[in-house]
Short mmCIF file of C-alpha atoms in Angstrom, two decimals:
data_model
loop_
_atom_site.label_atom_id
_atom_site.label_comp_id
_atom_site.label_asym_id
_atom_site.label_seq_id
_atom_site.Cartn_x
_atom_site.Cartn_y
_atom_site.Cartn_z
CA UNK A 1 -225.35 -145.60 82.30
CA UNK A 2 -229.18 -146.06 82.62
CA UNK A 3 -229.31 -148.57 79.71
CA UNK A 4 -229.01 -152.06 80.19
CA UNK A 5 -227.25 -153.91 77.41
CA UNK A 6 -228.63 -157.80 78.48
CA UNK A 7 -231.51 -156.27 77.59
CA UNK A 8 -230.78 -156.47 73.67
CA UNK A 9 -231.29 -160.02 72.28
CA UNK A 10 -227.73 -162.13 71.61
CA UNK A 11 -227.73 -165.28 69.31
CA UNK A 12 -226.37 -168.55 70.62
CA UNK A 13 -222.49 -167.10 70.95
CA UNK A 14 -223.53 -163.77 72.98
CA UNK A 15 -223.00 -161.75 69.57
CA UNK A 16 -225.71 -159.22 68.44
CA UNK A 17 -224.69 -157.77 64.77
CA UNK A 18 -223.51 -154.47 64.59
CA UNK A 19 -223.94 -152.20 61.50
CA UNK A 20 -221.80 -149.13 61.72
CA UNK A 21 -223.46 -146.06 59.47
CA UNK A 22 -221.81 -142.81 58.52
CA UNK A 23 -223.09 -140.18 60.45
CA UNK A 24 -222.40 -137.64 57.55
CA UNK A 25 -223.51 -139.26 54.76
CA UNK A 26 -225.16 -142.03 55.29
CA UNK A 27 -222.68 -144.33 53.61
CA UNK A 28 -223.34 -148.27 55.66
CA UNK A 29 -219.29 -148.48 56.22
CA UNK A 30 -219.23 -152.20 57.58
CA UNK A 31 -221.19 -154.25 59.82
CA UNK A 32 -219.19 -156.63 62.75
CA UNK A 33 -220.22 -158.39 65.72
CA UNK A 34 -220.42 -157.19 69.41
CA UNK A 35 -221.45 -158.77 72.93
CA UNK A 36 -223.20 -157.46 75.60
CA UNK A 37 -219.48 -156.53 76.90
CA UNK A 38 -218.85 -154.95 73.71
CA UNK A 39 -221.84 -152.62 73.43
CA UNK A 40 -221.36 -151.55 77.66
CA UNK A 41 -217.93 -150.54 76.49
CA UNK A 42 -219.15 -148.47 73.21
CA UNK A 43 -221.38 -146.63 74.88
CA UNK A 44 -219.42 -145.69 78.02
CA UNK A 45 -216.32 -144.98 75.81
CA UNK A 46 -217.87 -143.50 72.65
CA UNK A 47 -215.25 -145.69 70.83
CA UNK A 48 -216.92 -148.29 68.60
CA UNK A 49 -215.57 -151.45 70.13
CA UNK A 50 -216.78 -155.33 68.46
CA UNK A 51 -216.28 -158.49 69.50
CA UNK A 52 -213.72 -159.73 66.75
CA UNK A 53 -215.16 -163.90 66.28
CA UNK A 54 -211.85 -165.20 64.60
CA UNK A 55 -209.99 -163.59 67.36
CA UNK A 56 -212.23 -164.29 70.09
CA UNK A 57 -210.87 -161.27 72.04
CA UNK A 58 -212.23 -157.55 72.00
CA UNK A 59 -211.73 -155.29 69.18
CA UNK A 60 -211.45 -151.46 69.13
CA UNK A 61 -211.85 -151.11 66.03
CA UNK A 62 -209.04 -148.68 64.63
CA UNK A 63 -206.72 -149.29 67.85
CA UNK A 64 -203.80 -150.22 65.74
CA UNK A 65 -204.56 -148.32 61.83
CA UNK A 66 -205.78 -145.30 63.44
CA UNK A 67 -209.26 -145.29 61.70
CA UNK A 68 -211.29 -145.47 64.49
CA UNK A 69 -215.58 -145.09 64.84
CA UNK A 70 -216.30 -142.51 67.30
CA UNK A 71 -219.72 -143.53 68.27
CA UNK A 72 -222.08 -140.48 67.49
CA UNK A 73 -225.48 -142.25 68.06
CA UNK A 74 -226.49 -146.31 69.02
CA UNK A 75 -230.10 -147.29 68.25
CA UNK A 76 -231.73 -150.82 68.46
CA UNK A 77 -234.42 -152.50 65.97
CA UNK A 78 -237.39 -153.55 66.79
CA UNK A 79 -236.99 -157.50 67.33
CA UNK A 80 -233.84 -155.54 69.90
CA UNK A 81 -231.46 -158.27 68.59
CA UNK A 82 -229.72 -155.60 65.36
CA UNK A 83 -228.11 -152.81 66.19
CA UNK A 84 -227.24 -149.69 64.08
CA UNK A 85 -224.23 -147.71 64.85
CA UNK A 86 -223.92 -144.00 63.69
CA UNK A 87 -219.84 -143.35 63.36
CA UNK A 88 -217.60 -140.48 62.79
CA UNK A 89 -215.32 -142.24 60.86
CA UNK A 90 -211.58 -141.45 60.61
CA UNK A 91 -209.99 -142.84 57.25
CA UNK A 92 -211.00 -146.30 55.97
CA UNK A 93 -213.53 -148.72 57.22
CA UNK A 94 -212.59 -151.67 55.53
CA UNK A 95 -209.48 -153.68 56.11
CA UNK A 96 -208.81 -153.25 52.21
CA UNK A 97 -208.27 -149.67 52.71
CA UNK A 98 -211.54 -148.45 51.00
CA UNK A 99 -214.04 -146.38 53.11
CA UNK A 100 -216.37 -148.68 52.90
CA UNK A 101 -216.72 -152.77 52.59
CA UNK A 102 -219.74 -152.97 50.29
CA UNK A 103 -217.38 -151.73 47.53
CA UNK A 104 -218.56 -154.74 45.29
CA UNK A 105 -222.04 -154.37 43.10
CA UNK A 106 -223.55 -157.40 41.87
CA UNK A 107 -225.58 -156.86 38.84
CA UNK A 108 -226.17 -158.55 35.37
CA UNK A 109 -222.57 -158.24 33.75
CA UNK A 110 -221.50 -160.04 37.42
CA UNK A 111 -219.57 -157.90 39.89
CA UNK A 112 -217.74 -154.45 39.66
CA UNK A 113 -215.81 -152.98 42.01
CA UNK A 114 -217.76 -149.57 42.99
CA UNK A 115 -214.35 -147.57 45.20
CA UNK A 116 -211.13 -147.82 45.25
CA UNK A 117 -208.59 -148.14 48.26
CA UNK A 118 -207.48 -144.75 49.78
CA UNK A 119 -204.56 -143.27 49.69
CA UNK B 1 -227.58 -164.90 35.81
CA UNK B 2 -223.67 -164.96 35.65
CA UNK B 3 -223.44 -164.15 39.40
CA UNK B 4 -223.34 -167.20 41.86
CA UNK B 5 -224.48 -166.71 45.01
CA UNK B 6 -223.36 -169.80 46.34
CA UNK B 7 -219.75 -167.91 46.49
CA UNK B 8 -221.52 -165.95 49.18
CA UNK B 9 -220.08 -166.96 53.10
CA UNK B 10 -222.89 -168.13 54.98
CA UNK B 11 -223.03 -169.09 58.26
CA UNK B 12 -223.69 -172.32 60.08
CA UNK B 13 -227.31 -172.27 59.11
CA UNK B 14 -227.03 -171.37 55.47
CA UNK B 15 -227.78 -167.62 56.26
CA UNK B 16 -226.35 -164.33 55.34
CA UNK B 17 -227.44 -161.26 56.93
CA UNK B 18 -228.80 -158.43 54.57
CA UNK B 19 -228.68 -154.72 55.57
CA UNK B 20 -231.33 -153.22 53.96
CA UNK B 21 -231.02 -149.42 52.65
CA UNK B 22 -233.41 -146.69 51.25
CA UNK B 23 -231.88 -146.14 47.95
CA UNK B 24 -233.55 -142.54 48.07
CA UNK B 25 -232.33 -140.78 51.40
CA UNK B 26 -229.59 -143.54 52.75
CA UNK B 27 -231.37 -144.40 55.90
CA UNK B 28 -230.83 -147.91 57.07
CA UNK B 29 -234.87 -149.52 57.09
CA UNK B 30 -233.90 -153.17 58.32
CA UNK B 31 -231.92 -156.06 58.94
CA UNK B 32 -232.55 -159.72 57.57
CA UNK B 33 -231.50 -162.67 56.56
CA UNK B 34 -231.35 -164.80 53.57
CA UNK B 35 -229.97 -167.72 52.13
CA UNK B 36 -228.79 -168.22 48.37
CA UNK B 37 -232.26 -169.47 47.13
CA UNK B 38 -233.13 -165.84 48.46
CA UNK B 39 -230.42 -163.94 47.24
CA UNK B 40 -231.02 -165.94 43.73
CA UNK B 41 -234.35 -164.76 43.98
CA UNK B 42 -234.08 -161.51 45.31
CA UNK B 43 -231.41 -160.69 41.94
CA UNK B 44 -233.94 -162.36 39.49
CA UNK B 45 -236.94 -161.11 40.59
CA UNK B 46 -235.73 -157.70 41.97
CA UNK B 47 -238.15 -158.13 44.16
CA UNK B 48 -236.30 -158.25 48.07
CA UNK B 49 -236.66 -161.87 49.23
CA UNK B 50 -235.79 -162.53 52.62
CA UNK B 51 -235.28 -166.16 54.65
CA UNK B 52 -237.59 -165.97 57.73
CA UNK B 53 -236.20 -167.43 60.30
CA UNK B 54 -239.01 -167.74 62.48
CA UNK B 55 -241.34 -169.57 59.60
CA UNK B 56 -238.53 -171.43 58.67
CA UNK B 57 -239.94 -170.25 54.73
CA UNK B 58 -238.82 -167.39 52.17
CA UNK B 59 -240.47 -164.37 53.24
CA UNK B 60 -240.77 -162.19 50.02
CA UNK B 61 -241.10 -158.48 51.84
CA UNK B 62 -244.08 -156.65 51.48
CA UNK B 63 -245.97 -159.72 49.97
CA UNK B 64 -248.86 -159.83 52.39
CA UNK B 65 -248.42 -155.92 53.28
CA UNK B 66 -248.05 -154.62 49.98
CA UNK B 67 -244.79 -152.87 51.82
CA UNK B 68 -242.59 -154.25 49.24
CA UNK B 69 -238.77 -153.63 48.67
CA UNK B 70 -237.88 -153.10 44.95
CA UNK B 71 -233.86 -154.16 44.22
CA UNK B 72 -231.82 -151.25 43.58
CA UNK B 73 -228.37 -152.66 43.85
CA UNK B 74 -226.98 -155.25 45.74
CA UNK B 75 -223.98 -155.26 47.27
CA UNK B 76 -221.13 -157.86 48.97
CA UNK B 77 -219.18 -157.22 51.60
CA UNK B 78 -215.14 -157.62 51.87
CA UNK B 79 -215.60 -160.58 53.68
CA UNK B 80 -218.69 -162.25 51.41
CA UNK B 81 -220.31 -162.84 54.32
CA UNK B 82 -222.71 -159.78 54.91
CA UNK B 83 -224.98 -157.79 52.31
CA UNK B 84 -225.88 -154.49 51.22
CA UNK B 85 -229.60 -154.08 50.26
CA UNK B 86 -230.73 -150.88 48.01
CA UNK B 87 -233.95 -150.74 47.70
CA UNK B 88 -237.14 -148.29 46.90
CA UNK B 89 -238.90 -149.08 50.25
CA UNK B 90 -242.83 -149.11 49.24
CA UNK B 91 -244.40 -147.46 53.05
CA UNK B 92 -242.83 -148.78 56.31
CA UNK B 93 -239.94 -151.54 56.43
CA UNK B 94 -240.56 -152.09 59.89
CA UNK B 95 -243.91 -154.28 61.12
CA UNK B 96 -244.36 -151.38 63.66
CA UNK B 97 -245.45 -149.73 60.76
CA UNK B 98 -241.86 -147.13 61.16
CA UNK B 99 -240.37 -146.50 58.11
CA UNK B 100 -237.52 -147.85 59.75
CA UNK B 101 -236.96 -150.85 62.20
CA UNK B 102 -234.00 -148.65 63.94
CA UNK B 103 -236.38 -146.13 65.86
CA UNK B 104 -234.90 -146.13 69.16
CA UNK B 105 -231.72 -144.64 70.04
CA UNK B 106 -229.98 -145.35 73.22
CA UNK B 107 -228.44 -142.21 75.09
CA UNK B 108 -227.16 -141.52 78.39
CA UNK B 109 -230.79 -140.95 79.77
CA UNK B 110 -232.31 -144.54 78.33
CA UNK B 111 -233.88 -145.18 75.15
CA UNK B 112 -235.34 -142.69 73.38
CA UNK B 113 -238.20 -143.45 70.21
CA UNK B 114 -237.18 -141.31 67.02
CA UNK B 115 -240.08 -142.10 64.73
CA UNK B 116 -244.22 -143.03 65.05
CA UNK B 117 -245.56 -145.77 63.21
CA UNK B 118 -247.11 -144.17 60.03
CA UNK B 119 -250.29 -143.47 59.09
#
């Protein structure tokens, strides 16, 4: 691999935010965190792999649920401190079984649920 | 305002990541940070306002450059620890004068620049 993940800028915990976007329709699906090794594994395996802050372990997205994310493109931002991951998402991205984690809109009347869990 | 920004989950620095997405074509433009007061100001003024970590000050996006972001919709994720901000973006979102901050793709041949600065 010619790209060196250590050239990215990580926070004090060694993590960088990664935004997962549906490569087909542009929907933003979720945001999670990666460390340098997770970036490396994602690029090498083409299977999106995060670092779970709660479990303090690598998190191959969909490994148990089957709701995997296949990497289409990985992009770094101008400051090299945020990633945009274009993915082919199988099933729901959200643990609530919704396609996207961003299913709640905030408006003048408070919060509105924009989508239901998938069947 | 019926929504209470303090119901969101902020990190130890009191900040929450906010992903700005072009409401018209779905492009992810940038990621920056907000504190509870920035969320409140964004919702009240409909002009997207971040918290600048480098300047430690409110950052009304485009206030000096004119490259403002008008709020179209604000969404919270399932964990209430990340925001998706759909915006009407005037001009470039990136300080490099590119439409999006995510203009660098990482592939087998290293990094590729996907877009040029706007005129």
